[in-house]
Coordinates of C-alpha atoms in Angstrom, one line a residue:
M19 CA 17.5 -11.2 -15.2
F20 CA 19.4 -10.3 -11.7
T21 CA 22.3 -12.8 -10.0
L22 CA 21.6 -12.2 -6.4
I23 CA 25.0 -13.0 -4.0
M24 CA 24.3 -14.4 -0.9
R25 CA 26.6 -14.7 2.0
R26 CA 26.2 -17.8 4.3
P27 CA 27.0 -17.2 8.4
D28 CA 30.4 -18.9 8.0
G29 CA 31.0 -16.2 5.4
S30 CA 31.1 -18.8 2.2
T31 CA 29.0 -17.1 -0.8
F32 CA 26.8 -18.2 -3.4
R33 CA 24.4 -17.2 -5.8
L34 CA 20.8 -17.1 -6.9
V35 CA 19.2 -16.1 -9.8
L36 CA 15.9 -13.8 -9.9
D37 CA 13.8 -13.5 -13.1
I38 CA 11.4 -10.8 -12.7
R39 CA 9.6 -11.4 -16.0
T40 CA 8.5 -14.9 -14.9
S41 CA 8.8 -14.2 -11.2
R42 CA 11.2 -17.2 -10.8
L43 CA 14.0 -17.3 -8.1
T44 CA 16.7 -20.6 -8.5
D45 CA 20.1 -21.4 -8.0
E46 CA 22.6 -21.1 -10.8
A47 CA 22.1 -24.6 -12.0
G48 CA 18.1 -23.5 -12.6
R49 CA 16.3 -25.8 -9.7
L50 CA 13.8 -23.4 -8.0
I51 CA 14.5 -22.7 -4.6
D52 CA 12.1 -24.3 -1.8
I53 CA 9.2 -22.6 -0.6
S54 CA 7.9 -25.3 1.5
P55 CA 9.9 -24.0 4.7
L56 CA 7.4 -20.7 4.4
G57 CA 4.3 -23.2 4.0
V58 CA 4.0 -22.2 0.1
V59 CA 4.0 -24.5 -2.8
Y60 CA 4.6 -23.9 -6.8
D61 CA 1.8 -24.4 -8.7
N62 CA 2.7 -22.3 -11.3
E63 CA -1.2 -20.8 -12.2
G64 CA 0.8 -17.7 -13.4
E65 CA 0.2 -19.5 -17.0
T66 CA -3.9 -18.9 -16.3
L67 CA -3.5 -15.1 -15.1
R68 CA -4.8 -12.3 -17.2
D69 CA -2.7 -9.8 -18.7
A70 CA -2.8 -6.6 -16.5
P71 CA -3.6 -2.9 -18.8
G72 CA -0.4 -0.9 -19.6
T73 CA -1.8 2.3 -19.4
T74 CA -0.3 5.1 -20.9
R75 CA -1.1 8.9 -20.6
E76 CA -1.4 8.6 -24.6
R77 CA -3.5 5.7 -24.4
A78 CA -5.7 5.4 -21.4
E79 CA -7.6 1.9 -20.6
P80 CA -11.1 2.6 -19.2
K81 CA -13.4 0.8 -16.2
S82 CA -14.9 -2.0 -16.1
R83 CA -19.0 -2.3 -14.7
S84 CA -17.9 -5.5 -12.8
V85 CA -16.7 -3.5 -10.0
K86 CA -14.5 -5.5 -7.0
V87 CA -13.4 -2.8 -5.0
L88 CA -15.2 0.0 -4.7
R89 CA -13.2 2.9 -3.0
I90 CA -15.5 6.0 -2.1
Q91 CA -14.0 9.3 -1.6
L92 CA -16.0 11.7 1.0
G93 CA -13.7 14.8 0.4
L94 CA -10.5 15.8 1.4
A95 CA -11.2 17.7 4.4
C96 CA -8.5 16.7 7.6
N97 CA -7.9 17.5 10.7
F98 CA -4.4 16.7 10.5
S99 CA -1.9 18.4 8.2
C100 CA 1.0 15.3 7.5
A101 CA 4.5 16.6 6.4
Y102 CA 4.4 14.3 3.8
C103 CA 0.7 14.2 2.6
V104 CA 0.0 13.8 -1.4
Q105 CA -3.7 15.2 -0.5
D106 CA -2.3 18.3 1.2
R107 CA -1.8 20.2 -2.2
A108 CA -5.7 19.3 -3.3
R109 CA -6.7 21.5 -0.4
P110 CA -9.5 23.0 0.4
A111 CA -11.0 20.7 -2.2
H112 CA -14.8 19.4 -3.2
D113 CA -17.2 18.9 -0.8
E114 CA -20.1 16.2 -1.1
K115 CA -23.6 17.9 -0.1
P116 CA -25.5 15.6 2.2
S117 CA -27.9 15.0 0.1
D118 CA -25.5 13.2 -2.4
V119 CA -25.4 10.2 -0.2
A120 CA -29.5 9.2 -1.3
A121 CA -28.7 10.0 -4.6
F122 CA -25.4 7.9 -4.5
I123 CA -26.8 5.1 -2.8
A124 CA -30.3 5.1 -5.0
G125 CA -28.3 4.9 -9.2
L126 CA -25.8 2.6 -8.0
D127 CA -27.6 -0.2 -10.3
A128 CA -27.1 2.3 -13.1
W129 CA -23.4 1.6 -13.5
I130 CA -22.4 -0.8 -11.3
S131 CA -22.9 -4.8 -12.1
G132 CA -23.5 -6.6 -9.1
A133 CA -22.3 -6.3 -5.8
P134 CA -18.3 -5.7 -5.4
A135 CA -16.6 -7.4 -2.9
V136 CA -15.3 -4.6 -0.9
V137 CA -16.3 -1.7 -0.3
E138 CA -13.7 0.9 0.9
L139 CA -14.2 4.5 3.1
W140 CA -11.9 7.6 2.9
G141 CA -11.0 11.2 3.1
G142 CA -9.6 13.3 4.0
E143 CA -10.4 12.0 7.8
P144 CA -13.5 10.3 6.3
L145 CA -14.9 10.9 10.3
L146 CA -15.3 14.2 9.8
Y147 CA -18.1 13.7 7.2
W148 CA -19.5 11.0 9.7
H149 CA -23.3 13.2 8.8
K150 CA -22.8 11.2 5.3
L151 CA -20.5 8.5 6.5
K152 CA -23.1 6.6 8.8
P153 CA -25.7 6.7 6.4
L154 CA -24.0 6.2 3.7
V155 CA -22.0 2.5 4.9
E156 CA -26.0 1.8 6.3
G157 CA -27.2 2.2 3.0
L158 CA -24.4 0.5 1.7
R159 CA -24.4 -2.8 3.9
H160 CA -28.6 -2.4 3.4
R161 CA -28.4 -3.0 -0.3
W162 CA -24.8 -5.2 -0.2
P163 CA -24.9 -7.4 3.1
E164 CA -22.0 -9.6 2.4
V165 CA -19.8 -7.2 1.2
K166 CA -16.5 -6.5 3.4
L167 CA -16.3 -2.6 4.6
R168 CA -13.3 -1.4 5.1
L169 CA -12.1 2.4 6.9
T170 CA -8.9 4.1 6.9
T171 CA -9.1 6.6 9.7
N172 CA -6.1 8.8 11.9
G173 CA -8.4 8.0 15.0
S174 CA -8.3 11.2 16.4
L175 CA -12.3 11.3 16.1
L176 CA -13.2 8.0 17.3
D177 CA -15.2 7.4 20.5
M178 CA -17.1 4.7 22.1
D179 CA -20.7 5.1 20.1
K180 CA -18.3 5.3 16.5
V181 CA -16.8 1.9 17.4
D182 CA -20.0 0.1 19.0
W183 CA -21.5 1.0 15.0
L184 CA -18.1 0.0 13.1
V185 CA -18.4 -3.2 15.1
S186 CA -22.5 -3.9 14.5
L187 CA -21.7 -3.8 10.9
G188 CA -19.8 -7.2 10.5
D189 CA -17.4 -8.1 8.1
V190 CA -15.7 -4.1 8.9
S191 CA -11.9 -3.6 8.4
V192 CA -10.5 -0.3 10.2
T193 CA -7.2 1.2 10.1
V194 CA -5.9 3.5 12.0
S195 CA -2.9 5.6 10.1
H196 CA -0.4 6.6 12.6
D197 CA 3.4 6.7 12.9
G198 CA 3.8 5.9 16.2
P199 CA 7.3 7.3 17.2
G200 CA 7.2 9.3 14.1
Q201 CA 3.4 10.7 14.7
H202 CA 4.4 14.3 15.7
L203 CA 5.9 14.9 11.8
R204 CA 1.5 14.6 11.6
G205 CA 0.1 16.6 14.7
K206 CA -1.8 15.6 17.9
D207 CA -1.2 12.2 19.4
P208 CA -4.8 10.8 19.6
L209 CA -3.8 8.1 21.9
D210 CA -2.8 11.1 24.0
T211 CA -6.5 11.3 24.6
L212 CA -7.6 9.1 27.5
E213 CA -11.4 8.9 26.0
T214 CA -9.6 8.1 22.4
L215 CA -7.2 5.6 23.9
E216 CA -9.8 4.0 25.6
A217 CA -12.2 3.7 22.0
I218 CA -9.1 2.5 20.4
R219 CA -8.1 -0.2 22.6
S220 CA -12.2 -1.1 22.4
L221 CA -11.9 -1.2 18.5
F222 CA -8.6 -3.6 18.3
A223 CA -10.1 -6.0 21.1
R224 CA -13.1 -6.4 19.8
L225 CA -12.4 -6.5 16.2
G226 CA -9.3 -8.5 16.7
T227 CA -7.3 -9.0 13.3
F228 CA -9.5 -6.7 11.5
A229 CA -7.9 -3.8 12.9
K230 CA -4.5 -2.7 12.2
F231 CA -2.2 0.6 12.6
H232 CA -0.9 1.8 9.8
A233 CA 2.5 3.5 9.7
V234 CA 4.5 5.8 7.5
M235 CA 8.4 5.7 7.9
S236 CA 11.1 8.5 8.2
L237 CA 14.6 8.8 8.1
P238 CA 14.5 9.5 11.8
H239 CA 12.0 6.9 13.0
H240 CA 12.4 3.9 11.2
S241 CA 12.6 1.1 13.6
P242 CA 9.9 -1.3 13.2
I243 CA 10.9 -2.3 16.6
A244 CA 9.9 1.1 18.3
L245 CA 7.1 1.5 15.9
L246 CA 5.6 -2.5 17.3
H247 CA 6.5 -0.9 20.9
Y248 CA 5.2 1.9 20.4
F249 CA 1.5 0.6 20.1
F250 CA 2.2 -2.3 22.5
D251 CA 2.9 -0.1 24.9
R252 CA -0.2 2.2 24.5
L253 CA -3.0 -0.4 24.1
G254 CA -1.2 -2.4 27.1
T255 CA -1.3 -5.7 24.3
T256 CA 1.2 -7.2 21.9
D257 CA -1.7 -8.3 20.1
I258 CA -1.7 -5.7 17.6
Q259 CA -0.9 -5.8 13.8
V260 CA 0.9 -3.3 12.0
S261 CA 1.2 -2.7 8.7
S262 CA 3.7 0.3 6.7
S263 CA 4.1 1.8 3.6
G264 CA 7.3 2.7 4.1
L265 CA 9.7 6.3 3.2
K266 CA 7.3 9.0 1.4
Y267 CA 9.5 11.5 -0.8
P268 CA 10.3 14.8 1.4
P269 CA 7.6 17.1 1.4
T270 CA 7.0 20.3 -0.6
K271 CA 5.5 22.5 2.4
D272 CA 8.7 22.0 4.0
S273 CA 11.2 21.0 2.0
G274 CA 13.9 21.4 5.3
L275 CA 12.0 17.9 7.1
H276 CA 14.6 15.8 6.5
L277 CA 12.2 12.6 6.4
V278 CA 14.1 10.0 3.6
P279 CA 17.8 9.5 3.0
G280 CA 19.8 11.9 1.2
N281 CA 22.6 9.8 -0.1
P282 CA 23.5 6.3 -0.7
D283 CA 25.2 5.8 2.2
E284 CA 21.8 6.6 4.3
Y285 CA 20.0 4.5 2.4
T286 CA 22.6 1.9 2.6
A287 CA 22.2 2.3 6.8
M288 CA 18.7 2.3 6.6
R289 CA 18.5 -0.8 4.6
H290 CA 20.9 -2.8 6.9
D291 CA 19.0 -1.0 10.0
L292 CA 15.7 -2.7 8.8
A293 CA 16.9 -5.8 7.4
R294 CA 18.3 -6.8 11.3
E295 CA 14.7 -5.7 12.7
F296 CA 12.6 -7.7 10.5
R297 CA 14.6 -10.4 11.1
T298 CA 13.5 -9.9 14.7
P299 CA 10.9 -13.2 15.0
Y300 CA 8.0 -11.5 16.6
V301 CA 8.6 -8.3 14.0
F302 CA 9.0 -11.2 11.0
A303 CA 5.2 -12.8 12.3
N304 CA 3.9 -9.0 12.3
A305 CA 1.8 -7.6 9.2
I306 CA 4.5 -5.4 8.8
V307 CA 6.6 -8.4 7.2
A308 CA 4.6 -11.1 7.1
A309 CA 1.8 -9.4 4.5
P310 CA 4.7 -7.6 2.1
L311 CA 6.4 -11.4 2.2
R312 CA 3.4 -13.3 1.7
H313 CA 2.7 -11.3 -1.6
L314 CA 6.1 -12.4 -2.7
L315 CA 5.9 -15.6 -2.3
Y316 CA 2.8 -15.3 -4.6
Q317 CA 4.2 -14.4 -7.2
F318 CA 7.2 -16.7 -6.5
A319 CA 4.3 -19.5 -6.1
K320 CA 2.9 -19.4 -9.2
S321 CA 5.1 -17.9 -11.2
V322 CA 3.3 -14.5 -12.3
P323 CA 4.6 -13.6 -15.6
A324 CA 5.5 -9.6 -16.1
R325 CA 2.2 -9.6 -18.5
A326 CA 0.1 -10.1 -15.9
R327 CA 1.7 -7.9 -13.4
G328 CA -0.4 -4.6 -12.2
Q329 CA 0.7 -1.5 -9.9
G330 CA 1.5 -2.2 -6.2
C331 CA -2.0 0.0 -5.5
N332 CA -4.2 -2.2 -8.0
M333 CA -5.8 1.4 -9.3
D334 CA -4.5 0.5 -12.8
N335 CA -7.0 -2.7 -12.2
P336 CA -10.3 -2.2 -14.4
E337 CA -12.4 -3.6 -11.8
H338 CA -10.8 -1.2 -9.4
L339 CA -13.0 2.4 -8.8
A340 CA -12.6 5.2 -7.0
V341 CA -15.8 7.6 -7.1
T342 CA -17.1 10.5 -4.7
L343 CA -20.4 10.7 -3.9
S344 CA -21.7 13.1 -6.9
G345 CA -20.2 10.2 -9.5
D346 CA -16.6 11.6 -10.1
V347 CA -14.5 9.1 -10.9
I348 CA -10.6 9.7 -10.2
V349 CA -7.4 7.8 -10.2
C350 CA -7.4 7.1 -6.8
H351 CA -8.5 8.2 -3.5
N352 CA -5.5 10.2 -2.8
T353 CA -6.6 12.8 -5.6
S354 CA -9.0 15.3 -6.2
P355 CA -11.2 15.4 -9.3
A356 CA -10.5 18.7 -9.8
T357 CA -6.9 17.4 -11.2
H358 CA -7.2 13.9 -11.5
K359 CA -11.4 13.3 -12.5
I360 CA -11.0 10.6 -15.5
G361 CA -14.5 10.5 -15.8
S362 CA -18.2 9.8 -14.5
V363 CA -20.1 7.3 -13.4
H364 CA -22.9 8.8 -15.0
D365 CA -21.0 8.4 -18.6
F366 CA -19.2 5.0 -17.7
D367 CA -18.1 3.7 -21.2
A368 CA -16.0 7.0 -21.7
I369 CA -14.2 6.9 -18.4
R370 CA -10.5 6.2 -19.0
L371 CA -7.4 6.1 -16.8
G372 CA -5.8 9.3 -17.4
H373 CA -2.9 11.1 -15.5
S374 CA -1.0 7.5 -15.0
T375 CA 1.7 5.7 -16.8
S376 CA 1.9 1.9 -15.7
W377 CA 4.8 0.8 -14.7
H378 CA 5.2 -1.3 -18.4
H379 CA 6.0 1.5 -20.1
R380 CA 8.9 2.7 -17.8
P381 CA 12.3 1.1 -18.5
E382 CA 13.7 1.8 -15.1
C383 CA 11.4 -0.7 -13.5
S384 CA 11.4 -3.4 -16.3
S385 CA 15.2 -3.2 -15.1
C386 CA 14.6 -3.1 -11.3
P387 CA 15.1 -6.8 -9.0
A388 CA 12.5 -4.7 -6.2
L389 CA 9.3 -4.7 -9.1
L390 CA 7.9 -8.1 -7.4
S391 CA 7.9 -6.1 -4.1
C392 CA 7.5 -2.1 -5.4
G393 CA 4.7 -2.6 -7.8
G394 CA 6.0 0.4 -10.0
A395 CA 5.6 2.9 -7.7
C396 CA 2.5 5.4 -7.9
M397 CA 1.6 5.4 -11.4
M398 CA 0.8 9.1 -11.8
M399 CA 4.1 10.8 -10.6
E400 CA 6.7 12.2 -12.6
G401 CA 9.8 14.5 -12.7
R402 CA 11.5 14.5 -9.5
E403 CA 8.4 13.2 -7.6
R404 CA 9.0 10.3 -9.3
V405 CA 12.5 9.6 -9.0
L406 CA 12.7 10.6 -4.9
S407 CA 9.7 8.0 -4.8
C408 CA 11.2 5.1 -6.7
D409 CA 14.6 5.3 -4.8
N410 CA 12.4 5.1 -1.9
N411 CA 10.4 1.8 -2.6
F412 CA 13.3 0.6 -4.6
S413 CA 15.3 0.6 -1.6
H414 CA 12.4 -1.0 0.4
G415 CA 11.4 -3.3 -1.9
L416 CA 14.9 -4.7 -1.6
V417 CA 14.6 -5.0 2.1
Y418 CA 11.5 -7.2 1.3
L419 CA 13.2 -9.3 -1.0
A420 CA 16.2 -9.8 1.4
T421 CA 14.0 -11.3 4.1
L422 CA 12.6 -13.4 2.0
L423 CA 15.9 -14.2 0.7
Y424 CA 17.0 -15.0 4.1
A425 CA 14.1 -16.8 5.6
L426 CA 14.5 -19.3 2.8
T427 CA 18.0 -19.9 2.4
G428 CA 19.5 -18.2 6.4
A429 CA 22.0 -15.8 3.8
K430 CA 22.4 -12.4 3.8
L431 CA 22.3 -10.3 0.3
L432 CA 25.2 -8.9 -0.6
R433 CA 25.1 -7.9 -4.1
I434 CA 22.9 -7.5 -7.0
E435 CA 24.5 -8.5 -10.6
G436 CA 23.2 -7.9 -13.9
Q437 CA 22.6 -6.0 -17.3
R438 CA 20.8 -2.7 -16.1
I439 CA 19.5 -2.4 -12.3
R440 CA 17.2 0.5 -13.1
H441 CA 19.2 3.2 -14.6
L442 CA 21.4 2.6 -17.8
G443 CA 25.2 2.0 -17.0
I444 CA 24.2 0.4 -13.7
T445 CA 25.1 -2.8 -13.3
S446 CA 25.7 -3.4 -9.8
F447 CA 24.1 -2.8 -6.4
D448 CA 25.7 -3.5 -3.1
F449 CA 23.1 -4.2 -0.3

C-alpha cells in the first residue's frame, strides 16, 4: 500500500492510495478514482483471472501445448551491433539449416495443440535468414490461415519486394527497431539509404497501424518529442506510431558509454523530462504513451490481483513459447540454446522454465509502486545487471504512473510514501 502525494496547479496538495496487491487506486476515504474520462469503466473481472505462475530456479514451471503466442527464433546473427544488446554475449550462436524449415512445419502437430493466436518471427536480424524466413512464414500461413504474424526487424534489409511480400501475407504486423536520434549507438541508419527509406515509407503507408517503430531510450537521447519528430520528418507524415522499452542497462562491452543515469539526480531529471513531454497531446496520443497507459488502466479497471499478475514480458505464461527451428525451447527469443535452453518440443512434458525467478519471489518487486507498469523487469537477470535493470524500469514505470495520474486528476505526482519502497529502510521517494 502506497500513499501518493499529489499537487494541483494552484499548489494545493492531496493524497491518493495505491494498492498494488489489488490494483486499486483510491482517495484517502477509499473511494475509487474515476477512470471514465479515459474511456474505461470498472468491471472487477480480476477475481476470475487465473493465478500467474511463480517460477523460481528451484521450482521451474512447465509449458502448455495450448500455445497462444509462439515466438520462433531464426538465429542470433545480426548485421548491427547495438551498444545495449543483450543478445551480443550469445554470438556467435546456433544457425539453423534451411532444411530445418520443412521439418519444423511437418512436426508441429506432434507438440502443439491447435493453432496459436500469434506467431512472432525473431532474430538476431530475421531478414538475414530470408532463405528460411520466407518458406517458414508461407508454410505457417498455409497451415494456420487465421494466425496473426509479427515480425521485428532493424529495417536495414527491407526493399520493395520484401514489403510487397509482407503486405501480401495479410494480418501481419511489422515493428522496425530504430532509436531515432540515438540510432548512432547501433550503427548505420537505414533511413539514410534512399531505397530502404522508400521501402519503409511504403510499409508504413500500406500497413497503417500494423507498422510501428520501436525505440530504446538512453540518457543522451530520451526525449519522446525528438524521437517522434525524427520519424515524422524522415517519413514525411505524422501518422506514425512509436513504442519504447525505455532505458537499457549499461553495456558490458563498452562501459564507457554513459547510456543510463548514473546517480539519483540524473534519474530525477530524466523522470521530470519524460513526464513533461508525455503530457504533450500528440505524444500522449501516440503508442509510446497510450499503450503503456492502456495496460495500467486495464489492471485498475479489472482490479487485477497480485496472484494473477505475471511478468511484463509474458514469457512466464505457460501458453507463450519461444523455440528454434530445431525444436529447442528457450526462455525467450533473446537467449541462446547454448545458455538458456529449457527443453525440447520433442520431449514437451519435460520442459521447465529454468534460469528464471518470477517477481512473486523478489521482495523488492512486491514492495514497488511501479510494479503495475514494470511487470518485474527481466526474470533472468541477477546481481549487478538485475540492480541496474530494476533501477531503470522503476524510474520509467513511475513516469507512466505519474502520467496516468495527471490525466485522471490534473495533478502532478510529488512523492510516494509507504512501509517499504523496493528496499528495506526506504519509506518515501520523491518523484
